[in-house]
Every structure is written in C-alpha cells, then in structure tokens.
Coordinates of N, CA and C in Angstrom, one line a residue:
X140 N 0.9 -1.4 0.4 CA -0.2 0.0 0.0 C 0.6 1.1 0.1
X141 N 0.5 2.3 -0.9 CA 1.6 3.6 -1.1 C 1.1 4.3 0.4
X142 N 1.9 5.0 0.7 CA 2.1 5.7 2.4 C 0.9 6.6 2.3
X143 N 0.5 7.2 1.0 CA -0.4 8.1 1.2 C -1.8 7.3 1.4
X144 N -2.0 5.9 0.8 CA -2.9 5.1 1.1 C -3.2 4.7 2.9
X145 N -2.1 4.5 3.1 CA -2.1 3.6 4.6 C -2.5 4.5 5.6
X146 N -1.4 6.0 5.3 CA -1.7 7.3 5.9 C -3.5 7.7 6.3
X147 N -4.0 7.6 5.2 CA -5.7 7.8 4.8 C -6.0 6.8 5.5
X148 N -6.2 5.2 5.4 CA -6.3 4.1 6.3 C -6.1 4.3 7.7
X149 N -5.1 4.7 7.9 CA -4.4 5.0 9.9 C -5.9 6.0 10.1
X150 N -5.6 6.8 9.6 CA -6.6 8.3 9.8 C -7.9 7.3 9.8
X151 N -8.9 7.0 9.1 CA -9.9 6.4 9.1 C -9.9 5.2 10.5
X152 N -9.1 4.8 10.4 CA -9.1 3.6 11.8 C -9.1 4.6 13.1
X153 N -8.3 5.4 13.4 CA -8.0 6.4 14.1 C -9.6 7.0 14.6
X154 N -10.0 7.3 13.4 CA -11.6 8.3 13.4 C -12.6 7.3 13.9
X155 N -12.5 6.0 13.7 CA -13.9 5.0 13.8 C -14.0 4.4 15.4
X156 N -12.7 4.8 15.7 CA -12.0 4.4 17.2 C -12.3 5.5 18.2
X157 N -13.5 5.1 19.3 CA -14.1 6.1 20.5 C -12.8 6.2 21.4
X158 N -12.5 7.6 21.6 CA -11.7 7.8 22.4 C -11.9 8.6 23.9
X159 N -11.5 7.6 24.7 CA -11.9 7.0 26.5 C -11.4 8.9 26.8
X160 N -12.1 9.0 27.5 CA -11.7 10.6 28.6 C -11.0 9.6 29.7
X161 N -10.0 10.3 30.2 CA -9.9 10.0 32.0 C -10.8 9.8 32.8
X162 N -10.8 8.9 33.5 CA -11.9 9.0 34.4 C -11.4 9.7 35.6
X163 N -12.9 10.1 36.2 CA -12.9 10.9 37.3 C -12.1 11.0 38.7
X164 N -11.1 11.7 38.7 CA -10.0 11.6 40.1 C -10.5 10.8 40.9
X165 N -10.1 10.0 41.7 CA -10.4 9.5 43.1 C -10.6 10.5 43.9
X166 N -10.4 11.8 44.1 CA -10.3 12.5 45.0 C -11.6 13.4 44.9
X167 N -11.7 13.3 43.5 CA -13.2 14.0 43.4 C -14.5 13.1 43.5
X168 N -13.9 11.9 43.0 CA -15.4 10.9 43.6 C -15.5 10.9 45.2
X169 N -14.5 10.8 46.2 CA -14.7 11.0 47.6 C -14.9 12.2 47.8
X170 N -14.5 13.2 47.3 CA -15.4 14.5 47.7 C -17.0 14.8 47.4
X171 N -17.3 13.7 46.3 CA -19.1 13.7 46.3 C -19.1 12.7 46.7
X172 N -19.2 11.8 47.1 CA -19.7 10.8 48.3 C -19.4 11.2 49.6
X173 N -18.9 12.4 50.0 CA -18.6 13.3 51.4 C -19.6 14.5 51.3
X174 N -19.6 14.7 49.8 CA -20.8 16.0 50.1 C -22.3 16.0 50.4
X175 N -22.8 14.8 50.8 CA -24.0 14.4 51.5 C -24.0 13.4 52.6
X176 N -25.0 13.8 53.6 CA -25.1 12.9 55.1 C -26.0 11.8 54.6
X177 N -27.3 12.3 54.0 CA -28.7 11.7 53.9 C -28.6 11.4 52.0
X178 N -29.5 10.6 51.4 CA -29.9 9.9 50.2 C -30.6 9.3 50.4
X179 N -31.9 9.6 48.9 CA -32.6 8.7 48.7 C -32.9 8.1 47.7
X180 N -33.4 6.8 47.0 CA -33.5 6.4 45.6 C -34.0 5.0 45.4
X181 N -34.7 5.5 44.6 CA -35.7 3.8 44.1 C -34.5 3.0 43.7
X182 N -34.3 1.4 43.4 CA -33.3 0.9 43.4 C -33.8 -0.5 42.6
X183 N -33.1 -0.9 41.6 CA -33.7 -2.3 40.7 C -32.3 -2.8 41.6
X184 N -32.5 -4.5 42.0 CA -31.3 -5.7 42.5 C -31.4 -6.4 41.3
X185 N -30.3 -7.1 41.1 CA -30.3 -8.1 40.2 C -29.2 -8.9 41.2
X186 N -29.9 -10.0 41.9 CA -29.1 -10.7 42.4 C -28.5 -12.1 42.1
X187 N -27.7 -12.6 42.6 CA -26.5 -13.6 41.7 C -27.3 -14.8 41.0
X188 N -28.6 -15.3 41.4 CA -29.4 -15.7 41.0 C -30.4 -15.7 39.3
X189 N -29.8 -14.5 39.0 CA -30.7 -13.8 38.1 C -31.8 -13.2 38.2
X190 N -32.0 -13.5 39.9 CA -33.7 -12.9 40.2 C -33.4 -11.4 40.3
X191 N -34.9 -10.2 40.1 CA -34.7 -9.2 40.2 C -35.7 -8.6 41.3
X192 N -35.1 -8.2 42.2 CA -35.9 -6.9 43.0 C -36.0 -5.6 43.1
X193 N -37.2 -5.0 43.2 CA -36.7 -3.5 43.6 C -37.5 -2.9 44.9
X194 N -37.0 -1.6 45.3 CA -37.3 -1.3 46.1 C -36.7 0.3 46.5
X195 N -36.6 0.5 47.5 CA -36.2 1.9 47.8 C -35.1 1.6 49.0
X196 N -34.1 3.0 48.7 CA -33.0 3.5 49.1 C -32.8 4.2 50.2
X197 N -32.8 4.3 51.5 CA -32.1 5.3 52.3 C -31.1 4.9 52.9
X198 N -30.3 6.1 52.8 CA -28.9 6.3 53.5 C -28.3 7.7 54.9
X199 N -27.7 6.7 55.4 CA -27.7 8.1 56.2 C -26.2 8.3 56.8
X200 N -25.4 8.5 56.6 CA -23.7 8.1 56.5 C -23.6 8.9 57.9
X201 N -22.5 8.5 59.1 CA -21.7 7.1 58.6 C -22.9 6.0 59.2
X202 N -22.3 5.0 58.3 CA -23.1 4.0 58.7 C -24.6 3.2 58.7
X203 N -25.3 3.8 58.4 CA -26.9 3.6 58.1 C -27.4 3.4 56.8
X204 N -28.0 1.9 56.3 CA -28.6 2.3 55.0 C -30.3 1.2 55.5
X205 N -30.5 1.7 54.9 CA -31.8 1.1 54.7 C -32.3 0.7 53.3
X206 N -33.0 -0.7 53.2 CA -33.4 -1.3 51.8 C -34.7 -1.4 52.2
X207 N -35.8 -1.3 51.8 CA -37.0 -1.4 51.4 C -37.5 -2.1 50.5
X208 N -37.6 -3.6 50.4 CA -38.3 -4.0 49.0 C -39.9 -4.1 49.1
X209 N -39.8 -3.5 47.7 CA -41.3 -3.7 47.0 C -42.1 -5.3 47.2
X210 N -43.5 -5.3 47.2 CA -43.9 -6.4 47.1 C -43.8 -7.4 45.9
X211 N -44.0 -8.7 45.6 CA -44.5 -9.5 46.8 C -42.9 -10.0 48.0
X212 N -41.9 -8.8 47.8 CA -41.2 -10.1 48.8 C -41.1 -8.7 49.8
X213 N -41.5 -7.9 50.3 CA -41.5 -6.9 51.6 C -40.4 -7.2 52.6
X214 N -39.2 -7.4 51.7 CA -38.1 -7.8 52.7 C -37.9 -6.5 53.4
X215 N -36.8 -6.7 53.9 CA -36.1 -5.4 54.7 C -34.4 -6.0 55.0
X216 N -33.6 -4.7 54.8 CA -31.9 -5.0 55.3 C -32.0 -3.6 56.1
X217 N -31.5 -3.7 56.8 CA -31.1 -2.4 57.9 C -29.5 -2.5 58.3
X218 N -28.9 -1.6 57.4 CA -27.4 -1.2 58.5 C -27.5 -0.3 59.6
X219 N -26.7 -0.8 60.5 CA -27.2 0.6 61.4 C -26.2 -0.1 63.0
X220 N -25.8 0.9 63.6 CA -24.9 0.2 65.0 C -23.6 -0.7 64.6
X221 N -23.5 -0.4 63.5 CA -22.3 -1.7 62.8 C -22.5 -2.4 63.0
X222 N -24.1 -3.1 62.7 CA -24.4 -4.6 62.4 C -25.5 -4.5 60.6
X223 N -25.2 -5.0 60.6 CA -26.6 -5.5 59.2 C -27.4 -6.4 59.9
X224 N -28.7 -6.2 59.6 CA -29.6 -7.2 60.1 C -30.3 -7.5 58.6
X225 N -31.0 -8.4 58.1 CA -31.7 -8.9 57.2 C -33.3 -9.6 58.0
X226 N -34.3 -8.7 57.1 CA -35.8 -9.2 57.7 C -36.3 -10.0 56.8
X227 N -37.1 -11.1 57.3 CA -37.6 -11.9 55.9 C -39.1 -12.0 56.8
X228 N -40.2 -11.2 55.8 CA -41.5 -10.9 56.1 C -42.0 -12.4 56.2
X229 N -41.9 -13.4 55.4 CA -42.0 -15.2 55.9 C -41.8 -15.6 56.5
X230 N -40.6 -15.2 57.6 CA -40.4 -16.1 58.8 C -40.7 -15.7 60.1
X231 N -40.9 -16.4 61.1 CA -40.6 -15.7 62.5 C -39.7 -15.9 63.1
X232 N -38.7 -15.7 62.8 CA -36.8 -15.8 63.1 C -37.3 -14.3 63.4
X233 N -36.0 -14.2 64.3 CA -35.1 -13.2 64.4 C -34.4 -12.9 62.9
X234 N -33.9 -11.6 62.8 CA -33.2 -11.3 61.7 C -31.5 -11.9 61.8
X235 N -31.4 -12.4 60.5 CA -30.2 -12.6 60.2 C -29.2 -11.5 60.8
X236 N -28.2 -11.5 61.5 CA -27.1 -10.1 61.8 C -25.6 -10.6 61.2
X237 N -25.0 -9.8 61.0 CA -23.4 -10.1 60.7 C -23.1 -8.3 60.7
X238 N -21.5 -8.2 60.8 CA -21.1 -7.3 61.2 C -20.7 -6.6 59.7
X239 N -21.5 -4.9 59.9 CA -21.5 -4.4 58.6 C -19.8 -3.9 57.9
X240 N -18.6 -4.0 58.9 CA -17.2 -4.1 58.4 C -17.3 -5.4 57.6
X241 N -17.7 -6.3 57.7 CA -17.4 -7.4 56.7 C -18.1 -7.1 55.6
X242 N -18.4 -6.6 54.9 CA -19.2 -5.7 53.6 C -18.7 -5.1 53.1
X243 N -18.5 -4.8 51.7 CA -17.9 -4.1 50.5 C -18.9 -2.3 51.0
X244 N -19.9 -2.6 51.0 CA -20.7 -1.8 51.5 C -20.2 -0.6 52.5
X245 N -19.9 -1.1 53.7 CA -19.3 -0.3 54.4 C -18.1 1.0 53.9
X246 N -17.6 0.6 53.1 CA -16.8 1.6 52.2 C -17.1 2.9 51.8
X247 N -18.8 2.8 51.3 CA -19.1 4.3 51.0 C -20.0 4.5 52.0
X248 N -20.4 4.0 53.3 CA -20.9 4.1 54.6 C -20.3 5.0 55.4
X249 N -18.8 5.0 55.1 CA -18.1 5.4 56.4 C -17.8 7.3 56.5
X250 N -17.6 7.5 57.6 CA -17.6 8.8 57.9 C -16.9 10.0 56.7
X251 N -15.6 9.3 56.5 CA -15.0 9.9 55.7 C -14.9 9.1 54.5
X252 N -15.2 8.9 53.4 CA -14.8 8.3 52.2 C -13.4 8.8 51.6
X253 N -12.4 7.8 51.5 CA -11.3 8.2 51.5 C -10.8 7.1 49.9
X254 N -11.2 7.2 48.9 CA -10.8 6.1 48.0 C -9.4 6.0 47.6
X255 N -8.8 7.2 48.0 CA -6.5 7.7 47.7 C -6.4 6.3 48.9
X256 N -6.7 5.8 49.7 CA -6.1 5.1 50.7 C -5.6 3.9 49.9
X257 N -4.5 3.8 50.5 CA -3.5 2.8 50.0 C -4.3 1.4 50.1
X258 N -4.0 0.8 48.4 CA -4.5 -0.3 48.5 C -6.2 -0.7 48.4
X259 N -6.9 0.3 48.8 CA -8.2 0.2 48.7 C -8.6 -0.1 47.1
X260 N -8.3 1.3 46.1 CA -9.2 1.3 45.1 C -8.0 0.3 44.2
X261 N -8.8 -1.2 43.5 CA -7.9 -2.1 42.7 C -8.3 -1.9 41.1
X262 N -9.2 -0.9 40.9 CA -9.5 -0.5 39.9 C -10.2 0.9 39.3
X263 N -9.7 1.7 38.4 CA -10.5 2.8 38.1 C -10.2 3.2 36.6
X264 N -11.4 3.1 35.8 CA -11.4 3.2 34.5 C -12.3 3.9 33.9
X265 N -12.7 4.4 32.9 CA -13.7 5.0 32.0 C -14.0 4.0 31.2
X266 N -14.8 4.0 30.8 CA -15.5 3.4 29.6 C -16.2 4.0 28.5
X267 N -15.7 5.5 28.6 CA -17.1 6.4 27.2 C -18.0 7.2 28.1
X268 N -18.8 6.1 29.4 CA -20.1 6.7 29.6 C -19.9 7.3 31.0
X269 N -19.1 6.6 31.7 CA -19.1 6.7 33.4 C -17.7 5.9 33.7
X270 N -17.7 6.2 35.1 CA -16.1 6.0 35.6 C -16.6 4.8 36.8
X271 N -15.7 3.5 36.6 CA -16.1 2.6 37.5 C -14.7 2.8 38.4
X272 N -15.3 2.1 39.6 CA -14.0 2.2 40.6 C -14.2 0.7 41.3
X273 N -13.1 0.1 41.6 CA -13.7 -1.4 42.2 C -12.5 -1.5 43.2
X274 N -13.1 -1.1 44.5 CA -12.3 -0.8 46.1 C -13.0 -2.3 46.7
X275 N -11.5 -2.4 47.8 CA -11.8 -3.6 48.8 C -11.5 -3.0 50.3
X276 N -11.8 -4.1 51.1 CA -11.2 -3.4 52.5 C -9.8 -3.5 52.4
X277 N -9.0 -2.7 52.6 CA -7.2 -2.5 52.1 C -7.1 -3.8 53.5
X278 N -7.5 -3.5 54.9 CA -7.3 -4.8 55.9 C -7.8 -6.5 55.7
X279 N -8.5 -5.9 54.9 CA -9.4 -7.4 54.6 C -10.0 -7.6 53.4
X280 N -9.3 -7.7 52.2 CA -9.6 -7.8 50.9 C -10.1 -9.1 50.6
X281 N -10.5 -9.9 51.7 CA -11.0 -11.5 51.4 C -12.5 -10.8 51.9
X282 N -12.9 -10.1 52.1 CA -13.9 -9.5 52.2 C -15.6 -9.2 51.0
X283 N -14.2 -9.4 50.0 CA -14.7 -8.7 48.6 C -14.9 -7.6 48.2
X284 N -15.3 -7.3 46.9 CA -15.3 -5.8 46.2 C -16.5 -4.9 46.0
X285 N -16.5 -4.0 45.8 CA -17.6 -3.3 45.3 C -17.4 -2.4 44.1
X286 N -17.7 -2.8 43.2 CA -17.6 -1.6 41.9 C -18.6 -0.5 42.0
X287 N -18.3 0.3 41.6 CA -18.8 1.7 42.2 C -18.9 2.4 40.7
X288 N -20.7 2.6 40.2 CA -20.2 3.3 38.6 C -20.9 5.1 38.9
X289 N -19.8 5.7 38.5 CA -20.3 7.2 38.5 C -20.4 7.7 36.9
X290 N -21.5 8.5 36.8 CA -22.2 9.1 35.7 C -21.0 10.4 35.7
X291 N -20.4 10.7 34.7 CA -19.2 11.8 34.5 C -20.0 13.3 34.4
X292 N -21.0 13.7 34.0 CA -21.1 14.9 33.7 C -22.9 14.8 33.9
X293 N -23.4 15.4 35.3 CA -22.3 15.5 36.6 C -22.1 14.1 37.3
X294 N -21.8 14.2 37.9 CA -21.0 13.4 38.9 C -22.0 13.2 39.6
X295 N -22.7 11.6 39.5 CA -23.3 11.0 40.6 C -22.8 9.6 40.1
X296 N -23.3 8.9 41.7 CA -23.6 7.1 41.7 C -24.9 6.8 41.1
X297 N -24.6 5.8 40.4 CA -25.5 5.1 39.6 C -25.8 3.8 39.8
X298 N -24.9 3.2 40.0 CA -24.9 1.3 40.3 C -23.4 1.5 41.3
X299 N -23.9 0.1 41.6 CA -23.1 -0.6 42.5 C -23.0 -1.9 42.2
X300 N -21.6 -3.2 42.0 CA -22.3 -4.1 42.3 C -21.1 -4.7 43.3
X301 N -21.6 -5.7 44.3 CA -20.9 -6.3 45.0 C -20.7 -7.9 44.8
X302 N -19.6 -7.8 44.9 CA -18.9 -9.2 44.9 C -18.0 -9.7 46.3
X303 N -18.5 -11.4 46.6 CA -18.4 -11.7 47.8 C -17.5 -12.3 47.9
X304 N -17.2 -12.6 49.2 CA -16.1 -13.5 49.5 C -16.0 -15.1 48.3
X305 N -17.3 -15.2 48.0 CA -17.3 -16.4 47.5 C -17.1 -16.2 45.9
X306 N -17.6 -15.0 45.7 CA -17.4 -14.6 44.0 C -19.0 -14.2 43.3
X307 N -19.9 -14.3 44.4 CA -21.3 -14.3 43.6 C -21.3 -12.8 43.6
X308 N -22.0 -12.3 42.6 CA -22.3 -11.0 42.4 C -23.7 -10.3 42.6
X309 N -24.0 -9.1 43.3 CA -25.2 -8.6 43.5 C -25.1 -7.0 42.8
X310 N -26.1 -6.8 42.1 CA -25.7 -5.2 41.6 C -27.0 -4.6 41.8
X311 N -26.8 -3.3 42.2 CA -27.9 -2.7 42.8 C -27.7 -1.3 41.7
X312 N -28.6 -1.0 40.5 CA -29.0 0.0 39.6 C -29.7 0.9 40.4
X313 N -29.5 2.3 40.6 CA -30.2 3.7 41.4 C -31.1 4.2 40.6
X314 N -32.1 4.7 40.7 CA -32.4 5.4 40.4 C -32.1 7.1 40.3
X315 N -32.4 8.0 40.3 CA -31.9 9.4 40.9 C -31.6 9.2 42.3
X316 N -30.5 9.7 42.7 CA -30.3 10.0 44.3 C -30.5 11.7 44.6
X317 N -31.4 11.1 45.1 CA -31.9 12.4 46.0 C -31.2 12.6 47.0
X318 N -30.9 13.9 47.4 CA -30.0 13.9 48.8 C -30.0 15.1 49.7
X319 N -29.4 15.4 50.5 CA -30.3 16.2 52.0 C -31.4 16.2 52.9
X320 N -32.1 15.1 52.4 CA -33.1 14.9 53.0 C -33.0 14.7 54.7
X321 N -34.0 15.2 55.6 CA -34.4 14.5 56.9 C -34.4 13.1 57.2
X322 N -33.5 12.5 57.4 CA -33.8 11.1 57.9 C -33.8 10.6 59.5
X323 N -35.0 10.1 60.0 CA -34.6 9.7 61.8 C -33.7 8.9 62.0
X324 N -33.5 8.8 63.0 CA -32.5 7.7 63.7 C -33.0 6.6 63.7
X325 N -34.7 6.5 64.1 CA -35.1 5.1 64.2 C -35.4 4.5 62.9
X326 N -35.5 5.1 61.8 CA -35.5 4.3 60.6 C -34.3 3.4 60.3
X327 N -33.1 3.4 61.2 CA -31.9 2.6 61.0 C -31.3 1.7 62.6
X328 N -32.5 1.9 63.1 CA -32.9 0.9 64.7 C -33.1 -0.2 64.7
X329 N -31.8 -1.0 64.5 CA -32.0 -2.7 64.3 C -32.4 -3.0 65.7
X330 N -32.7 -2.7 66.9 CA -33.4 -3.0 68.1 C -34.5 -2.8 67.7
X331 N -35.1 -1.5 67.9 CA -36.6 -1.2 67.3 C -37.3 -1.7 66.5
X332 N -36.4 -2.2 65.6 CA -37.3 -2.3 64.0 C -37.7 -4.4 64.3
X333 N -36.9 -4.7 65.3 CA -37.2 -5.8 65.6 C -38.4 -5.9 66.8
X334 N -38.0 -5.1 67.4 CA -39.0 -5.1 68.4 C -40.6 -4.3 68.2
X335 N -40.6 -3.8 67.2 CA -41.8 -3.4 66.3 C -42.3 -4.2 65.5
X336 N -41.4 -5.7 65.0 CA -42.2 -6.7 64.5 C -42.6 -7.8 65.4
X337 N -41.8 -8.2 66.4 CA -42.3 -8.7 67.1 C -43.9 -8.5 67.6
X338 N -44.0 -7.2 67.8 CA -45.6 -6.7 68.8 C -46.3 -6.8 67.4
X339 N -46.0 -7.2 66.3 CA -47.5 -6.8 65.1 C -47.8 -8.6 65.1
X340 N -46.6 -9.4 65.4 CA -47.1 -10.8 65.5 C -48.2 -11.2 66.3

C-alpha cells in the first residue's frame, strides 16, 4: 500500500475508534460521596441467581442504610449500629445479623470516604459513559469488592456491584439519587425495628 493510502487508512481507523476520556479522579469521587450525609433513591437489584428485586434505598452516613423491598417480597435490610440485619417477612425468626465491616458496602458508608487510601482501589477506569471504581477493604481484601459506577457529567453514583468472598455478584442500579433530606435515626435502629415486628405478630 502506498504511503498516502496507508496514512488515510490509519486516519480512518483512528476516527472510528472512540477516544476514552480520563476517569474522574478518586479525590473528586471521594469529595462527591462526602458531600452528602443523607440520600434516597429507588433501586433495582439483580441478584446472583438472576432474579430481580426493586425497592427504595435510604442512606444516612456514617454507617446507616435501609433497603425496603417492594411487594411481593416486602423484605427489609437494615445497616446501623455497626451491624447489618436481614428481615424476612415470611419467617418468624429474628433477623439474620452480621458485622457491617464485613461487607464492601461499609466503604461508602464511612464517616469520611477516602478512595485514595493505599490498597483500597484495585480498579479505576472510564468506559466512555461512566467511571468505574473497584474498591476493597485494604485490611481485609478477602471480604470482597464493591464496584462503584459514576456518571461523568454531572458526577452521580448510579450503580454498584458487590462481589462477595465466594465470588457471587449482586448488582444495585439506582434511580435518581436525592440528597440532603432529614432521615430519623429510628429508620436505621435494628433493635427498635425488631421489637416493632415482634409486636405485630
């Protein structure tokens, strides 16, 4: 191929290849997550077995979250007081509980989110429409990872994927995340929630 034709062919190839922008800096993403204490959004959850759930998420940092699942499930997951409690309306048993620190979700519920901490972020890339950050507990990488997906303009958290220690993945896709609303502490009180449910039985 003549040099001119080769140059034109290369130029056409480059023009057809999308140019990926730089990912949003980790410092900017940390600042975004630290810019709000409370947030709410509708969510769609894609479970490891392929089933789909929907509901409403409420967050009150530090350390508190409430996942209210829509019917027919009517399940509830609460994070508060350093614990995560999973309530099943079909069961008469107390909620299943485990330490919040053992879940990757703890990383974005901390009082001060710092994605720049050593060994916390193990993946950071831009895919043309969003920035994806793969984070883990630097002290306990065996707890699993959380992949955070942010839109670029404006910066918004739109999705996360939790990969647990066994390799199973749960994806949560967020609707519009509204921030700054008052959320009472009772919403995230596991002891009170458990007592209320016992009274209703």
